[in-house]
Coordinates of C-alpha atoms in Angstrom, one line a residue:
M1 CA -7.4 9.0 -4.7
K2 CA -4.2 11.0 -4.5
R3 CA -5.9 13.3 -1.9
L4 CA -7.0 10.3 0.1
W5 CA -3.5 8.8 0.0
E6 CA -1.9 12.1 1.2
S7 CA -4.5 13.4 3.6
E8 CA -5.3 10.3 5.7
A9 CA -2.4 10.6 8.2
L10 CA -1.2 8.3 10.9
S11 CA -2.2 10.1 14.0
L12 CA -4.4 8.1 16.3
D13 CA -7.5 10.2 15.4
T14 CA -7.1 9.7 11.7
A15 CA -6.4 6.0 12.1
V16 CA -9.7 5.8 14.0
R17 CA -11.4 7.5 11.1
L18 CA -9.8 5.2 8.6
V19 CA -10.8 2.0 10.3
H20 CA -14.3 3.4 10.8
K21 CA -14.6 3.8 7.1
L22 CA -13.0 0.5 6.1
W23 CA -15.2 -1.5 8.4
L24 CA -18.2 0.1 7.0
D25 CA -16.9 -1.0 3.6
L26 CA -16.5 -4.5 5.0
Q27 CA -20.0 -4.6 6.5
L28 CA -21.6 -3.4 3.3
N29 CA -19.8 -6.2 1.4
L30 CA -21.0 -8.7 3.9
A31 CA -24.5 -7.5 3.3
R32 CA -24.1 -7.9 -0.5
L33 CA -23.0 -11.6 0.2
A34 CA -26.2 -12.2 2.1
R35 CA -29.1 -14.1 0.6
P36 CA -32.0 -12.1 2.0
R37 CA -35.7 -12.5 1.1
P38 CA -36.6 -9.7 -1.2
E39 CA -39.6 -8.6 0.8
S40 CA -37.4 -8.4 3.9
V41 CA -34.9 -5.8 2.6
G42 CA -35.8 -2.2 3.3
P43 CA -34.8 0.5 0.9
V44 CA -31.3 1.8 1.2
S45 CA -30.4 5.3 0.3
A46 CA -27.4 5.3 -2.0
R47 CA -26.7 8.9 -0.9
K48 CA -26.7 7.8 2.7
I49 CA -24.2 5.0 2.0
R50 CA -22.0 7.4 0.1
R51 CA -22.1 9.8 3.0
L52 CA -21.1 7.1 5.5
L53 CA -18.3 5.8 3.3
S54 CA -17.0 9.3 2.5
F55 CA -16.8 10.1 6.2
Q56 CA -18.6 13.4 6.0
R57 CA -19.5 13.1 9.6
S58 CA -17.2 14.8 12.0
L59 CA -15.0 12.5 14.1
H60 CA -16.0 14.5 17.1
S61 CA -19.6 13.3 16.7
S62 CA -18.5 9.7 17.3
R63 CA -19.0 9.1 21.0
C64 CA -16.3 6.6 21.7
F65 CA -13.4 8.7 20.5
R66 CA -13.7 12.0 22.2
G67 CA -10.3 12.7 23.9
V68 CA -8.9 9.2 23.4
P69 CA -5.2 9.3 24.2
P70 CA -2.8 7.2 22.0
Q71 CA -2.5 4.6 24.8
N72 CA -6.2 3.7 24.8
P73 CA -7.7 1.1 22.6
L74 CA -8.3 1.9 19.0
Y75 CA -11.8 0.5 18.7
I76 CA -12.6 -0.3 15.1
L77 CA -16.2 0.6 14.8
D78 CA -18.3 2.4 17.5
D79 CA -22.0 2.0 18.2
D80 CA -23.4 4.9 16.3
Y81 CA -21.5 4.0 13.1
T82 CA -22.5 0.4 13.4
G83 CA -26.2 1.5 13.6
Q84 CA -25.9 3.7 10.5
A85 CA -24.2 0.9 8.5
K86 CA -27.2 -1.4 8.7
T87 CA -28.3 -2.1 5.1
S88 CA -30.2 -5.3 5.6
V89 CA -32.0 -7.2 8.4
H90 CA -30.1 -10.2 7.1
C91 CA -26.6 -8.7 7.5
L92 CA -24.2 -11.6 7.9
F93 CA -22.9 -10.7 11.3
T94 CA -24.9 -9.6 14.3
F95 CA -24.3 -6.4 16.2
T96 CA -23.0 -8.4 19.2
A97 CA -20.6 -10.5 17.1
N98 CA -19.3 -7.4 15.4
V99 CA -18.5 -5.7 18.8
V100 CA -16.9 -8.9 20.2
F101 CA -14.7 -9.3 17.1
K102 CA -13.6 -5.7 16.9
V103 CA -12.6 -5.7 20.6
M104 CA -10.8 -9.0 20.3
V105 CA -8.8 -7.7 17.3
Q106 CA -7.9 -4.5 19.2
E107 CA -6.7 -6.4 22.2
D108 CA -4.7 -8.9 20.2
Y109 CA -2.5 -6.1 18.8
R110 CA 0.2 -5.4 21.4
S111 CA 0.2 -1.7 22.1
R112 CA 3.7 -1.8 23.6
N113 CA 5.1 -2.6 20.2
P114 CA 6.5 0.7 18.7
Y115 CA 5.5 -0.4 15.1
H116 CA 3.6 -3.7 14.9
N117 CA 0.5 -2.4 16.7
A118 CA -3.2 -1.5 15.9
V119 CA -2.2 1.7 14.3
H120 CA 0.0 -0.1 11.8
A121 CA -3.0 -2.4 11.1
A122 CA -5.1 0.7 10.5
D123 CA -2.5 2.1 8.1
V124 CA -2.3 -1.1 6.1
T125 CA -6.0 -1.4 5.9
Q126 CA -6.3 2.2 4.6
A127 CA -3.7 1.5 2.0
M128 CA -5.5 -1.7 1.0
H129 CA -8.7 0.3 0.7
C130 CA -7.0 2.7 -1.7
Y131 CA -5.7 -0.2 -3.8
L132 CA -9.1 -1.9 -4.0
K133 CA -10.7 1.3 -5.3
E134 CA -8.2 1.5 -8.2
P135 CA -10.1 1.2 -11.5
K136 CA -8.7 -2.1 -12.7
L137 CA -9.6 -3.7 -9.4
A138 CA -12.8 -1.9 -8.6
K139 CA -14.5 -3.2 -11.8
S140 CA -13.3 -6.8 -11.3
L141 CA -13.4 -7.6 -7.6
T142 CA -16.4 -9.3 -6.1
S143 CA -17.8 -8.5 -2.6
W144 CA -16.1 -11.7 -1.4
D145 CA -12.7 -10.5 -2.7
I146 CA -13.2 -7.1 -1.0
L147 CA -14.2 -8.6 2.3
L148 CA -11.2 -10.9 2.3
G149 CA -8.8 -8.1 1.3
L150 CA -10.0 -5.8 4.1
L151 CA -10.1 -8.6 6.7
A152 CA -6.6 -9.7 5.8
A153 CA -5.3 -6.2 6.1
T154 CA -6.9 -5.7 9.5
T155 CA -5.6 -9.0 11.0
H156 CA -2.3 -9.5 9.0
D157 CA 0.0 -8.8 12.1
L158 CA -2.3 -10.0 14.8
D159 CA -0.5 -10.7 18.1
H160 CA 2.9 -9.7 16.7
P161 CA 5.5 -10.3 19.4
G162 CA 7.7 -7.3 18.3
V163 CA 10.6 -9.5 17.2
N164 CA 11.4 -11.1 13.8
Q165 CA 11.4 -14.7 12.7
P166 CA 15.2 -15.3 12.9
F167 CA 15.0 -14.3 16.6
L168 CA 12.2 -16.7 17.3
I169 CA 14.1 -19.5 15.5
K170 CA 17.4 -18.8 17.3
T171 CA 15.7 -18.8 20.7
N172 CA 13.8 -22.0 20.1
H173 CA 10.5 -20.1 20.6
Y174 CA 7.5 -22.4 20.8
L175 CA 6.0 -20.6 17.7
A176 CA 9.1 -21.6 15.7
T177 CA 8.7 -25.2 16.8
L178 CA 4.9 -25.2 16.2
Y179 CA 5.3 -23.9 12.6
K180 CA 8.5 -25.7 11.8
N181 CA 10.5 -22.5 11.2
T182 CA 8.4 -21.7 8.2
S183 CA 6.6 -18.4 7.9
V184 CA 6.4 -18.5 11.7
L185 CA 4.9 -15.0 12.3
E186 CA 2.5 -15.2 9.4
N187 CA 1.2 -18.6 10.4
H188 CA 0.7 -17.2 13.9
H189 CA -1.2 -14.1 12.7
W190 CA -3.4 -16.3 10.5
R191 CA -4.2 -18.8 13.2
S192 CA -4.9 -16.0 15.7
A193 CA -7.3 -14.4 13.2
V194 CA -9.1 -17.7 12.7
G195 CA -9.4 -18.1 16.4
L196 CA -11.0 -14.7 16.8
L197 CA -13.4 -15.3 13.9
R198 CA -14.6 -18.6 15.4
E199 CA -14.7 -17.3 19.0
S200 CA -16.6 -14.1 18.1
G201 CA -19.0 -15.9 15.7
L202 CA -18.6 -13.1 13.2
F203 CA -19.5 -15.4 10.3
A204 CA -21.8 -17.8 12.2
H205 CA -24.6 -17.1 9.8
L206 CA -22.6 -18.5 6.8
P207 CA -22.6 -22.2 5.9
L208 CA -19.7 -24.2 7.2
E209 CA -18.3 -24.5 3.7
D210 CA -18.1 -20.7 3.3
R211 CA -16.6 -20.2 6.7
L212 CA -13.8 -22.7 6.0
R213 CA -13.2 -21.0 2.6
I214 CA -12.9 -17.6 4.3
E215 CA -10.4 -19.1 6.8
R216 CA -8.4 -20.8 4.0
E217 CA -8.2 -17.8 1.7
L218 CA -7.5 -15.4 4.6
G219 CA -4.5 -17.6 5.4
S220 CA -3.3 -17.5 1.8
L221 CA -3.3 -13.7 1.9
I222 CA -1.6 -13.3 5.3
L223 CA 1.1 -15.8 4.4
A224 CA 1.9 -13.8 1.4
T225 CA 3.2 -11.0 3.6
D226 CA 6.2 -13.1 4.6
I227 CA 9.1 -10.9 3.5
S228 CA 11.4 -13.8 3.1
R229 CA 9.2 -14.9 0.1
Q230 CA 9.4 -11.4 -1.4
N231 CA 11.4 -12.4 -4.5
E232 CA 9.2 -15.5 -5.1
Y233 CA 6.1 -13.3 -5.3
L234 CA 7.8 -10.5 -7.2
L235 CA 9.1 -12.9 -9.9
Q236 CA 5.7 -14.4 -10.3
F237 CA 4.1 -11.0 -10.6
R238 CA 6.7 -9.8 -13.1
T239 CA 6.3 -12.9 -15.2
H240 CA 2.5 -12.4 -15.4
L241 CA 3.0 -8.8 -16.4
D242 CA 5.6 -9.7 -19.0
R243 CA 3.3 -12.4 -20.5
E244 CA 0.3 -10.1 -20.2
D245 CA -1.7 -13.1 -19.1
L246 CA -3.4 -11.8 -15.9
C247 CA -7.2 -12.2 -16.2
L248 CA -9.2 -10.7 -13.4
D249 CA -12.2 -12.7 -14.5
D250 CA -10.3 -15.7 -13.1
A251 CA -10.8 -16.2 -9.3
G252 CA -7.2 -17.5 -8.9
H253 CA -5.7 -14.4 -10.6
R254 CA -7.9 -12.1 -8.5
H255 CA -6.7 -13.8 -5.4
F256 CA -3.1 -13.4 -6.5
I257 CA -3.6 -9.7 -7.1
L258 CA -5.1 -9.4 -3.6
Q259 CA -1.9 -11.0 -2.3
M260 CA 0.2 -8.5 -4.2
A261 CA -2.0 -5.6 -3.0
L262 CA -1.6 -6.7 0.6
K263 CA 2.1 -7.0 0.2
C264 CA 2.2 -3.4 -1.2
A265 CA 0.0 -2.2 1.6
D266 CA 2.2 -3.8 4.3
I267 CA 5.3 -2.0 3.2
C268 CA 3.9 1.2 1.7
N269 CA 5.2 3.6 4.3
P270 CA 8.1 4.8 2.1
C271 CA 5.5 5.7 -0.5
R272 CA 3.8 8.1 1.9
T273 CA 4.5 11.8 2.4
W274 CA 7.9 12.5 4.0
E275 CA 6.3 13.3 7.4
L276 CA 4.4 10.0 7.6
S277 CA 7.2 7.9 6.1
K278 CA 9.7 9.3 8.5
H279 CA 7.4 8.7 11.4
W280 CA 7.0 5.0 10.5
S281 CA 10.7 4.6 9.8
E282 CA 11.5 5.8 13.3
K283 CA 8.9 3.5 14.8
V284 CA 10.1 0.3 13.0
T285 CA 13.7 1.2 13.8
E286 CA 12.9 1.6 17.4
E287 CA 11.4 -1.9 17.4
F288 CA 14.4 -3.3 15.6
F289 CA 16.8 -1.8 18.1
H290 CA 14.7 -2.9 21.0
Q291 CA 15.3 -6.4 19.8
G292 CA 19.0 -6.1 19.4
K293 CA 20.6 -3.2 21.3
F294 CA 22.2 -2.5 24.7
T295 CA 20.1 -0.2 26.8
K296 CA 21.2 1.9 29.7
W297 CA 19.4 -0.3 32.2
Q298 CA 19.7 -3.8 30.9
R299 CA 20.8 -6.1 28.1
D300 CA 18.0 -6.2 25.6
I301 CA 16.6 -9.3 24.2
E302 CA 19.2 -10.7 21.8
K303 CA 22.3 -9.7 23.8
K304 CA 20.5 -11.0 27.0
H305 CA 20.3 -14.4 25.3
K306 CA 23.9 -14.1 24.1
L307 CA 22.9 -14.3 20.5
D308 CA 24.4 -12.6 17.5
V309 CA 22.4 -9.5 16.8
S310 CA 20.3 -9.7 13.7
P311 CA 21.1 -7.5 10.8
L312 CA 19.3 -4.1 11.1
C313 CA 18.8 -4.6 14.8
D314 CA 22.1 -3.4 16.2
S315 CA 22.1 0.3 17.1
Q316 CA 25.9 0.2 17.4
T317 CA 26.4 -0.5 13.7
Q318 CA 23.2 0.6 12.0
T319 CA 21.4 3.9 11.5
I320 CA 17.8 4.6 10.5
E321 CA 19.0 6.3 7.3
N322 CA 21.0 3.2 6.1
I323 CA 18.2 0.8 7.1
Q324 CA 15.6 2.8 5.1
M325 CA 17.8 3.3 2.1
G326 CA 18.5 -0.4 1.8
F327 CA 14.8 -1.3 2.5
M328 CA 13.6 1.1 -0.2
T329 CA 16.2 0.1 -2.7
Y330 CA 16.0 -3.7 -2.4
V331 CA 12.4 -4.3 -1.2
V332 CA 10.0 -1.5 -1.8
E333 CA 11.0 0.0 -5.1
P334 CA 11.1 -3.3 -7.1
L335 CA 7.6 -4.2 -5.8
F336 CA 6.0 -0.8 -6.5
V337 CA 7.5 -0.5 -9.9
E338 CA 5.8 -3.7 -10.9
W339 CA 2.6 -2.6 -9.2
A340 CA 2.6 0.5 -11.3
R341 CA 3.0 -1.6 -14.4
F342 CA -0.1 -3.5 -13.4
S343 CA -2.1 -0.4 -12.3
D344 CA -0.8 2.6 -14.1
T345 CA -2.8 5.2 -12.3
R346 CA -2.3 8.6 -10.6
L347 CA -2.1 6.9 -7.3
S348 CA 0.7 4.6 -8.5
R349 CA 2.6 7.5 -9.9
T350 CA 2.1 9.4 -6.7
M351 CA 3.5 6.6 -4.6
L352 CA 6.6 6.2 -6.8
G353 CA 7.1 10.0 -6.7
Y354 CA 7.0 10.0 -2.9
L355 CA 9.3 7.0 -2.8
A356 CA 11.9 8.9 -4.9
L357 CA 11.6 12.0 -2.7
N358 CA 12.0 9.9 0.5
K359 CA 15.0 8.1 -0.9
A360 CA 16.6 11.4 -1.7
G361 CA 15.8 12.6 1.8
W362 CA 17.4 9.6 3.5
K363 CA 20.4 9.7 1.1
G364 CA 21.0 13.3 2.1
M365 CA 21.1 12.3 5.7
V366 CA 23.6 9.5 4.9
Q367 CA 25.8 12.0 3.2
E368 CA 25.6 14.4 6.1
H369 CA 26.7 11.7 8.5
A370 CA 29.6 10.8 6.1
S371 CA 30.7 14.4 5.8
S372 CA 30.6 14.8 9.6
G373 CA 33.3 12.1 9.9
D374 CA 31.0 9.4 11.4
D375 CA 32.5 6.3 9.9
T376 CA 31.0 3.8 12.3
D377 CA 27.9 3.2 10.2
P378 CA 27.9 1.2 7.0
T379 CA 26.9 3.0 3.9
V380 CA 23.9 1.9 1.8
E381 CA 26.2 0.6 -0.9
E382 CA 27.6 -1.9 1.7
A383 CA 24.2 -3.1 2.6
D384 CA 23.6 -6.8 1.7
S385 CA 20.8 -6.9 -0.8
D386 CA 20.3 -10.6 -0.1
I387 CA 19.9 -10.2 3.7
L388 CA 17.7 -7.1 3.7
P389 CA 14.6 -8.8 2.4
Q390 CA 15.1 -11.7 4.8
E391 CA 15.8 -9.7 7.9
S392 CA 13.7 -6.5 7.5
H393 CA 10.7 -8.6 8.4
E394 CA 7.3 -7.1 8.1
L395 CA 8.3 -3.5 7.8

C-alpha cells in the first residue's frame, strides 16, 4: 500500500491509469450486487481479475490514451478495459450507459480550473481506493459501500466553478440562492452527479428504491466534504474514537467512516510525496489567486465585482508557503491524526510522515522569505485558525 501511495503520481498518464483501475473496481462491485441466475454466470478467473485490478497491462496498450496531451479529455474507462472487466452477463450497467456516464463526468469537470478538474477527481478517487483497501475497512465494507465510496470520490467536485462558497454568496450567484447559502458547492456537485446518473441510465437495471438510495447516500458523502463543517465531523470522529464505540457491522457507522475517508481523500495532497504535494499546492493557489488577484490585463473576479478579497485569495498579501502551512496545521493534521487512530497502519504512518516533511519544507521557505527581508506576507503564526477551515474551501 505504501508503494501504491507513493508511486501513483499525478501526471495525466498516471491519473488515467488510476481511474482505469478504480472503475474496474467499481464495475466488479456492481457485478457483485447483481442478482444473476446461477446458470447464466460464466466462470470468472480470479487470476484474470487480479491482473486487471493490479494494472499489469501497459498503459500504452490502451488505445484511447496514446499521446493524449493534458488538455484532452481524461476518459475514465476505455473500450478494451471495459470489455475485459465483464464478469457477468447481468452486470448492472450496460456498456452504452457506462460510456455515456464516463463521458458526461469528464465533460462536467471544467478543464480550465487549475485545481478542481478531472485530474483532482482522479487523485481523490485513487486515495479513496487506498483507504478502502486498508485492513479494517476491507474486511467490513460491503460491495454497496465500496461502490458508493468510489462513485462519491469520482463525482465529489463535479462542475466546480473554480471559486469558493463565500464568493458565490457575496455575488448573489444563483447557486447560493438555490441552496440557501448552505453547502452551496457540495449540493451542486451532488445534484449534478444525480443528474448524470439519471440521464446516463447507469443504474437503470436497479429497482427504483435502490436507485433512490444510491442518490441519497451519495449526497450524504459529497456533502461531508464541505470544509466549513470540518470541525463538526472531526469532533464526531474523535468522540467515537475516545469512546471506542465504532462498530463497522453497523451500516450507519460504516457510512460515517466512508464520509471520513472521503474527507481525507479530498485533502490528502499534503500527505503525498513532496513533489506531488508541491504540485497540487501550486495548482490550488493558482486557483485561489485567480479568484482574488489583480492580473496584468484585467481586474480578476473579486476585484472586478468590487468585493473584499477572500482570505487566501489575495496574491498581494498571501504566499503559497503561508497558505499551505496554515492549511496543514489547522485542517489536514488534526484530521489525519484521528484517521491514524482509527486505522493504525503503515499507510497512515506514511501519510503522517510525509505531512511532517512537507510542513518542514514549507516552513523552511517561510523562513527564507523572512530572512530575505520580505515582510509583506503574514507569517503562519498570524494565520487565523478559525478562518482557514472556512475559506480554504475544498483544497
